[in-house]
XYZ file of C-alpha atoms in Angstrom:
455
model
C -4.042 0.292 5.246
C -2.818 -2.723 3.326
C -5.348 -5.139 4.830
C -8.248 -3.254 3.281
C -6.387 -2.954 -0.022
C -5.966 -6.707 -0.017
C -9.659 -7.180 0.699
C -10.708 -4.756 -2.018
C -8.340 -5.865 -4.771
C -7.713 -9.488 -4.108
C -10.902 -10.998 -2.802
C -14.223 -11.700 -4.377
C -17.937 -11.770 -3.923
C -20.436 -14.024 -5.643
C -22.925 -11.188 -5.151
C -21.045 -9.062 -7.683
C -19.447 -11.616 -9.945
C -22.899 -13.011 -10.626
C -23.595 -9.730 -12.469
C -22.073 -11.218 -15.610
C -20.750 -14.648 -16.580
C -17.028 -15.410 -16.724
C -15.568 -17.435 -19.611
C -12.092 -18.919 -19.853
C -10.209 -20.214 -22.877
C -6.769 -21.522 -23.784
C -5.175 -20.817 -27.149
C -3.073 -23.495 -28.826
C 0.119 -21.621 -27.847
C -0.776 -21.796 -24.142
C -2.118 -18.284 -23.618
C -5.015 -18.139 -21.151
C -7.927 -15.800 -21.857
C -10.506 -14.881 -19.214
C -13.518 -12.818 -20.307
C -16.110 -11.367 -17.945
C -19.228 -9.737 -19.311
C -20.330 -6.432 -17.785
C -22.781 -4.674 -20.064
C -23.568 -1.632 -17.906
C -21.433 0.754 -19.985
C -19.924 0.585 -23.513
C -16.361 0.231 -22.227
C -13.807 -2.542 -21.950
C -10.805 -3.119 -19.696
C -8.055 -5.236 -21.238
C -5.164 -6.521 -19.145
C -2.141 -8.689 -19.955
C -0.548 -10.400 -16.962
C 2.858 -12.092 -17.065
C 3.759 -14.602 -14.382
C 7.025 -12.929 -13.474
C 8.015 -10.342 -10.887
C 10.595 -9.619 -8.208
C 10.110 -12.986 -6.486
C 11.307 -14.710 -9.683
C 14.608 -12.811 -9.573
C 17.876 -13.682 -7.859
C 20.829 -11.754 -6.468
C 22.686 -9.847 -9.159
C 19.663 -9.068 -11.347
C 17.186 -7.659 -8.816
C 14.920 -5.024 -10.339
C 15.069 -6.566 -13.825
C 11.291 -7.250 -13.988
C 10.472 -3.636 -13.139
C 13.139 -2.334 -15.517
C 11.675 -4.451 -18.322
C 8.236 -3.016 -17.581
C 9.649 0.444 -18.327
C 11.319 -0.798 -21.523
C 8.094 -2.381 -22.806
C 7.019 1.105 -23.925
C 10.118 1.594 -26.120
C 8.663 0.122 -29.280
C 8.805 -2.622 -31.909
C 9.487 -2.555 -35.658
C 5.760 -2.179 -36.287
C 5.161 0.377 -33.541
C 8.246 2.513 -32.788
C 8.919 4.162 -29.423
C 6.092 6.462 -28.354
C 3.552 4.939 -30.727
C 1.929 2.675 -28.140
C 0.827 5.495 -25.838
C -0.062 7.776 -28.758
C -2.315 5.188 -30.411
C -4.133 4.352 -27.179
C -4.655 8.064 -26.498
C -5.891 8.748 -30.045
C -8.462 6.001 -29.529
C -9.754 7.711 -26.395
C -8.208 5.186 -24.031
C -5.968 5.171 -20.996
C -3.134 2.761 -20.201
C -0.562 1.921 -17.575
C 1.513 -0.918 -16.159
C 2.908 -2.130 -12.837
C 5.317 -4.660 -11.419
C 4.937 -6.550 -8.149
C 6.557 -9.465 -6.348
C 4.601 -12.043 -8.333
C 3.592 -10.540 -11.689
C 3.943 -7.746 -14.217
C 0.739 -6.385 -15.744
C -0.182 -4.039 -18.597
C -3.663 -2.643 -19.069
C -5.864 -0.368 -21.152
C -9.363 1.035 -20.714
C -11.124 1.738 -24.017
C -14.474 2.160 -25.722
C -15.624 -1.377 -26.464
C -15.122 -1.250 -30.248
C -11.429 -0.367 -29.711
C -10.466 -3.694 -28.123
C -8.656 -4.825 -31.322
C -6.313 -1.838 -30.895
C -5.246 -3.071 -27.468
C -4.816 -6.668 -28.628
C -2.751 -5.704 -31.677
C -0.351 -3.566 -29.635
C 0.028 -6.002 -26.736
C 0.535 -9.006 -29.007
C 3.199 -7.120 -30.938
C 5.274 -6.205 -27.892
C 4.805 -9.612 -26.248
C 7.348 -11.120 -28.649
C 8.769 -8.324 -30.844
C 10.163 -5.732 -28.426
C 13.178 -3.775 -29.667
C 15.618 -3.408 -26.780
C 18.117 -0.656 -27.640
C 21.072 0.295 -25.440
C 20.425 4.042 -25.737
C 16.867 3.570 -24.450
C 18.115 1.211 -21.753
C 20.735 3.621 -20.413
C 18.239 6.483 -20.286
C 15.496 4.438 -18.616
C 17.950 2.929 -16.127
C 18.693 6.430 -14.815
C 14.932 6.999 -14.428
C 14.544 3.800 -12.403
C 17.556 4.595 -10.208
C 16.106 8.009 -9.441
C 12.752 6.348 -8.701
C 14.537 4.147 -6.165
C 16.148 7.173 -4.530
C 12.828 8.997 -4.220
C 10.632 6.061 -3.175
C 13.024 4.142 -0.944
C 16.437 5.614 -0.175
C 15.059 9.072 0.701
C 11.836 7.828 2.299
C 12.703 6.506 5.788
C 9.614 4.347 6.322
C 10.122 2.625 2.960
C 13.827 2.162 3.668
C 12.993 0.614 7.036
C 10.389 -1.701 5.532
C 12.794 -2.854 2.805
C 15.493 -3.748 5.337
C 12.905 -5.318 7.636
C 11.723 -7.690 4.857
C 15.316 -8.595 3.989
C 15.830 -9.479 7.665
C 12.612 -11.478 8.011
C 13.447 -13.688 5.013
C 16.897 -15.221 4.547
C 16.359 -17.407 1.485
C 12.873 -16.760 0.134
C 12.830 -14.323 -2.818
C 10.099 -12.399 -0.974
C 13.102 -10.525 0.445
C 13.878 -8.984 -2.976
C 12.640 -5.388 -3.416
C 10.576 -4.869 -6.556
C 12.593 -1.782 -7.467
C 15.830 -3.778 -7.050
C 18.956 -3.120 -4.998
C 20.873 -0.059 -6.167
C 24.091 -2.017 -6.759
C 22.240 -4.428 -9.052
C 20.723 -1.506 -10.975
C 24.137 0.117 -11.342
C 25.541 -3.096 -12.814
C 22.544 -4.118 -14.922
C 23.220 -4.834 -18.594
C 20.966 -4.773 -21.642
C 21.663 -8.497 -22.061
C 20.039 -9.107 -18.649
C 16.799 -7.590 -19.935
C 16.999 -9.406 -23.259
C 17.350 -12.763 -21.515
C 14.539 -11.973 -19.057
C 12.218 -10.864 -21.843
C 12.941 -13.947 -23.924
C 12.433 -16.282 -20.981
C 9.183 -14.948 -19.519
C 7.355 -12.803 -22.092
C 5.612 -15.552 -23.989
C 1.964 -16.472 -24.601
C 2.185 -19.593 -22.435
C 3.314 -17.436 -19.492
C 0.570 -14.828 -19.929
C -3.052 -14.317 -18.952
C -5.234 -11.901 -20.908
C -8.192 -10.628 -18.884
C -11.033 -8.711 -20.546
C -13.941 -7.235 -18.596
C -16.653 -5.057 -20.091
C -19.386 -4.721 -22.679
C -18.156 -7.569 -24.867
C -19.304 -10.808 -26.443
C -16.978 -13.642 -25.328
C -16.888 -15.425 -28.706
C -15.878 -12.196 -30.414
C -13.103 -11.603 -27.853
C -11.846 -15.165 -28.376
C -11.747 -14.607 -32.137
C -9.711 -11.424 -31.623
C -7.334 -13.231 -29.269
C -6.792 -15.996 -31.821
C -6.138 -13.404 -34.527
C -3.586 -11.330 -32.637
C -2.095 -13.585 -29.948
C -2.637 -16.951 -31.649
C 0.346 -16.733 -34.071
C 2.846 -16.044 -31.275
C 5.247 -18.853 -30.481
C 5.423 -20.242 -26.928
C 8.602 -20.608 -24.879
C 9.791 -23.461 -22.728
C 8.982 -22.027 -19.303
C 11.277 -23.315 -16.563
C 10.036 -22.356 -13.113
C 12.566 -20.762 -10.752
C 14.142 -22.935 -8.079
C 12.028 -23.089 -4.910
C 14.417 -21.298 -2.486
C 12.356 -22.438 0.496
C 12.766 -20.283 3.602
C 14.547 -22.113 6.443
C 12.652 -22.384 9.711
C 13.073 -19.301 11.868
C 14.663 -20.180 15.224
C 13.872 -17.077 17.229
C 12.820 -13.443 17.130
C 14.780 -11.104 14.841
C 15.197 -7.394 15.415
C 16.577 -4.648 13.198
C 17.108 -0.936 13.833
C 17.358 1.440 10.895
C 18.837 4.880 11.559
C 17.839 7.473 8.980
C 16.816 11.147 8.886
C 13.095 11.235 9.729
C 10.545 13.325 11.580
C 8.919 10.466 13.478
C 9.849 6.903 14.466
C 8.164 3.904 12.867
C 7.609 0.318 13.971
C 6.872 -2.704 11.781
C 6.425 -6.270 13.057
C 5.874 -9.385 10.973
C 4.995 -12.999 11.779
C 5.644 -15.749 9.222
C 2.305 -16.882 7.782
C 1.019 -19.167 5.008
C -1.038 -18.039 2.020
C -3.861 -19.815 0.188
C -1.421 -21.366 -2.275
C 0.801 -22.843 0.471
C -1.475 -23.392 3.484
C -1.733 -26.983 4.719
C -5.209 -26.242 6.122
C -7.444 -24.353 3.697
C -9.400 -22.308 6.248
C -6.368 -20.792 7.954
C -5.724 -17.960 5.440
C -9.363 -16.880 5.716
C -9.099 -16.868 9.518
C -5.924 -14.770 9.305
C -7.748 -12.389 6.958
C -10.555 -12.006 9.495
C -7.998 -11.515 12.265
C -6.442 -8.604 10.396
C -9.917 -7.058 10.156
C -10.525 -7.499 13.895
C -7.327 -5.648 14.686
C -7.517 -3.063 11.923
C -10.774 -3.107 9.987
C -11.855 0.528 10.284
C -12.631 3.002 13.049
C -14.431 0.412 15.188
C -11.557 -2.108 15.039
C -9.354 -2.722 18.070
C -6.256 -0.767 17.035
C -8.169 2.413 16.196
C -10.505 2.104 19.182
C -8.026 1.103 21.861
C -4.550 2.233 20.771
C -5.223 5.427 18.830
C -8.350 6.855 20.481
C -8.266 4.930 23.785
C -4.820 4.759 25.391
C -3.461 7.087 22.684
C -0.213 5.127 22.716
C -0.212 5.293 18.906
C -0.796 8.107 16.467
C -1.433 5.362 13.919
C -1.500 1.564 14.009
C -2.339 -1.033 11.382
C -2.504 -4.769 10.719
C -2.387 -6.408 7.310
C -2.309 -9.807 5.682
C -2.563 -10.853 2.046
C -3.670 -14.471 1.457
C -3.252 -14.189 -2.322
C 0.508 -14.082 -2.708
C 2.555 -16.750 -4.490
C 4.861 -17.550 -1.578
C 4.498 -17.644 2.230
C 4.235 -14.134 3.602
C 4.045 -12.093 6.816
C 1.155 -11.099 9.029
C 2.097 -7.461 9.582
C 1.581 -5.031 12.446
C 2.874 -1.494 12.194
C 2.498 1.882 13.798
C 3.856 5.231 14.915
C 3.937 6.085 18.631
C 2.200 9.253 19.774
C 4.344 12.122 21.059
C 3.616 11.166 24.679
C 4.684 7.525 24.306
C 7.824 5.596 23.426
C 8.498 3.003 20.757
C 8.808 0.356 23.481
C 5.346 1.247 24.784
C 3.844 0.986 21.299
C 5.508 -2.379 20.701
C 4.209 -3.680 24.033
C 0.696 -2.401 23.244
C 0.662 -4.221 19.879
C 1.910 -7.426 21.496
C -0.772 -7.109 24.182
C -3.407 -6.985 21.442
C -1.951 -10.182 19.960
C -2.014 -11.921 23.348
C -5.603 -10.827 23.900
C -6.735 -12.549 20.695
C -4.769 -15.643 21.660
C -6.240 -15.818 25.169
C -9.868 -14.755 24.636
C -12.382 -15.622 21.945
C -13.638 -12.790 19.764
C -17.290 -12.074 20.510
C -19.904 -13.072 17.959
C -20.959 -9.443 17.603
C -17.426 -8.308 16.807
C -16.905 -11.198 14.403
C -20.146 -10.399 12.588
C -19.221 -6.711 12.342
C -15.866 -7.509 10.762
C -17.411 -9.900 8.243
C -20.048 -7.339 7.303
C -17.367 -4.712 6.782
C -15.385 -7.030 4.495
C -18.375 -7.827 2.319
C -19.650 -4.225 2.155
C -16.285 -2.809 1.134
C -15.859 -5.461 -1.481
C -19.269 -5.033 -3.101
C -18.654 -1.287 -3.318
C -15.289 -1.683 -5.057
C -16.422 -4.408 -7.421
C -18.683 -1.892 -9.105
C -15.583 -1.057 -11.166
C -14.790 -3.118 -14.270
C -11.115 -2.377 -13.705
C -11.060 -3.911 -10.217
C -13.010 -6.931 -11.409
C -10.298 -7.537 -14.001
C -7.574 -6.887 -11.412
C -8.955 -9.522 -9.076
C -9.186 -12.168 -11.789
C -5.706 -11.395 -13.103
C -4.001 -11.376 -9.724
C -5.418 -14.744 -8.717
C -4.511 -16.359 -12.023
C -1.022 -14.836 -12.020
C -0.101 -16.385 -8.664
C -1.397 -19.797 -9.711
C -4.845 -19.710 -8.119
C -8.165 -20.188 -9.891
C -10.275 -17.074 -10.520
C -13.263 -19.081 -9.278
C -11.929 -18.607 -5.739
C -13.500 -15.162 -6.060
C -16.940 -16.739 -5.928
C -16.054 -18.623 -2.755
C -14.550 -15.771 -0.780
C -17.599 -14.367 1.001
C -18.848 -17.822 1.934
C -15.415 -18.807 3.262
C -15.122 -15.611 5.304
C -18.610 -16.074 6.733
C -17.710 -19.595 7.861
C -14.719 -18.439 9.929
C -15.365 -19.034 13.634
C -14.027 -17.284 16.719
C -12.224 -20.509 17.599
C -10.454 -20.516 14.229
C -9.349 -16.890 14.674
C -7.906 -17.802 18.062
C -6.267 -20.914 16.613
C -4.344 -19.073 13.876
C -3.306 -16.362 16.337
C -1.880 -19.020 18.649
C -0.229 -20.962 15.832
C 1.357 -18.192 13.770
C 1.614 -15.036 15.912
C 4.414 -16.457 18.064
C 7.700 -14.891 19.111
C 9.934 -17.398 17.320
C 8.277 -16.428 14.013
C 8.507 -12.663 14.685
C 10.725 -10.047 13.068
C 10.706 -6.464 14.340
C 11.922 -3.411 12.434
C 12.381 -0.014 14.069
C 13.074 3.331 12.423
C 15.273 5.359 14.795
C 15.013 8.940 13.481
C 18.123 10.994 12.911
C 17.879 14.792 12.535
C 16.236 15.770 9.260
C 18.713 17.105 6.710
C 16.582 18.582 3.935
C 12.913 18.442 3.063
C 10.233 16.661 4.999
C 9.336 13.016 5.296
C 6.089 11.830 3.768
C 3.448 10.363 6.045
C 4.399 6.928 7.410
C 3.042 3.963 5.475
C 4.033 0.384 4.818
C 5.993 0.335 1.584
C 4.849 -2.484 -0.654
C 3.166 -3.349 -3.908
C 4.172 -2.599 -7.462
C 5.682 0.281 -9.352
C 3.594 1.850 -12.085
C 4.990 3.132 -15.372
């Protein structure tokens, strides 16, 4: 359920962040360093975030950010291919990377004294990556096969990808992180070289460190390893503002599948773009009212009650870089049709628009948000993730401290107001998976396909 993932990964609580102070620094070359102390265990999480992802791309080079993520493990003159992972492993650490719409991130988890190892390796490949055609051709085949497995051969993901490309005409939100297959087939090594040179620079990066560290010592390490790197002239991509939608859009995707699937999306602002600052928080609460656990309306009334749905979900992410969608999705039960499920979801929308949420229900949703968040923030990794994601989309990490207070201030009237303003037919796009007979194998369980691709 993407709404809970958004709450867990992308929101914050002053209750937890107060556990250790947060320090931020800028190096002379423009690199931003954020250090959060957490002295409960002798470990450190180190993450490097680049402000570039699929939403920075354009037609013809889609998938280049994700492809570059794969190539970042292919070595430099100082650390040849395979050395990065071997060195991290020899130092008892773990590492990975992922690409999303708005950023590409690389991270390690190590014993605290090993932080210099992470910094040395990341600083080296930030500017000194060796891009070789033989590595590129091999890795390109890996990425193309990844696309086949995760999207082309997975009917719910295929439907979601075409649904997003229908909902957005101009906005780069329409671009799949994995890239379109035709663009992958025609990708050249020069495309990666240009992308790497343009975006992989200290003044386009955020280094986040959370763990049992002393901030001054981390700053000294950052100056030693990242400080000598030269900045680039970063030119932001053209805005590509989405034209106003003039009516409901509908797409049917026919693909071999075991069950049908419905996804509906309303155009919605995010914190970075909202004209009124409380609206994203009200939309976040609204997603929890509809789909915030077993006691939420979808589970209670559509799955267990009328049993029109075998599953139903709502999701909204206020922490994206560009305007997004408020999503509803579901799978009809065997005894009900897709039309009946769609009508049931729309009835739930109308109910929120017509009647105020009770104070008891509102309080329950807010409590659930805070409880889930406090539980997850026990992890140093997720603390670093939250800081990095906010900074990478152009928001201040200090918004984390405000989140619980802002959620608690949301009123029933505000929830109704955003439902009436944004959940309207003219802003709605509907995607339907119409199952064809299965050919080989079995479909995985239905889920909204989104997020990044790990290495």
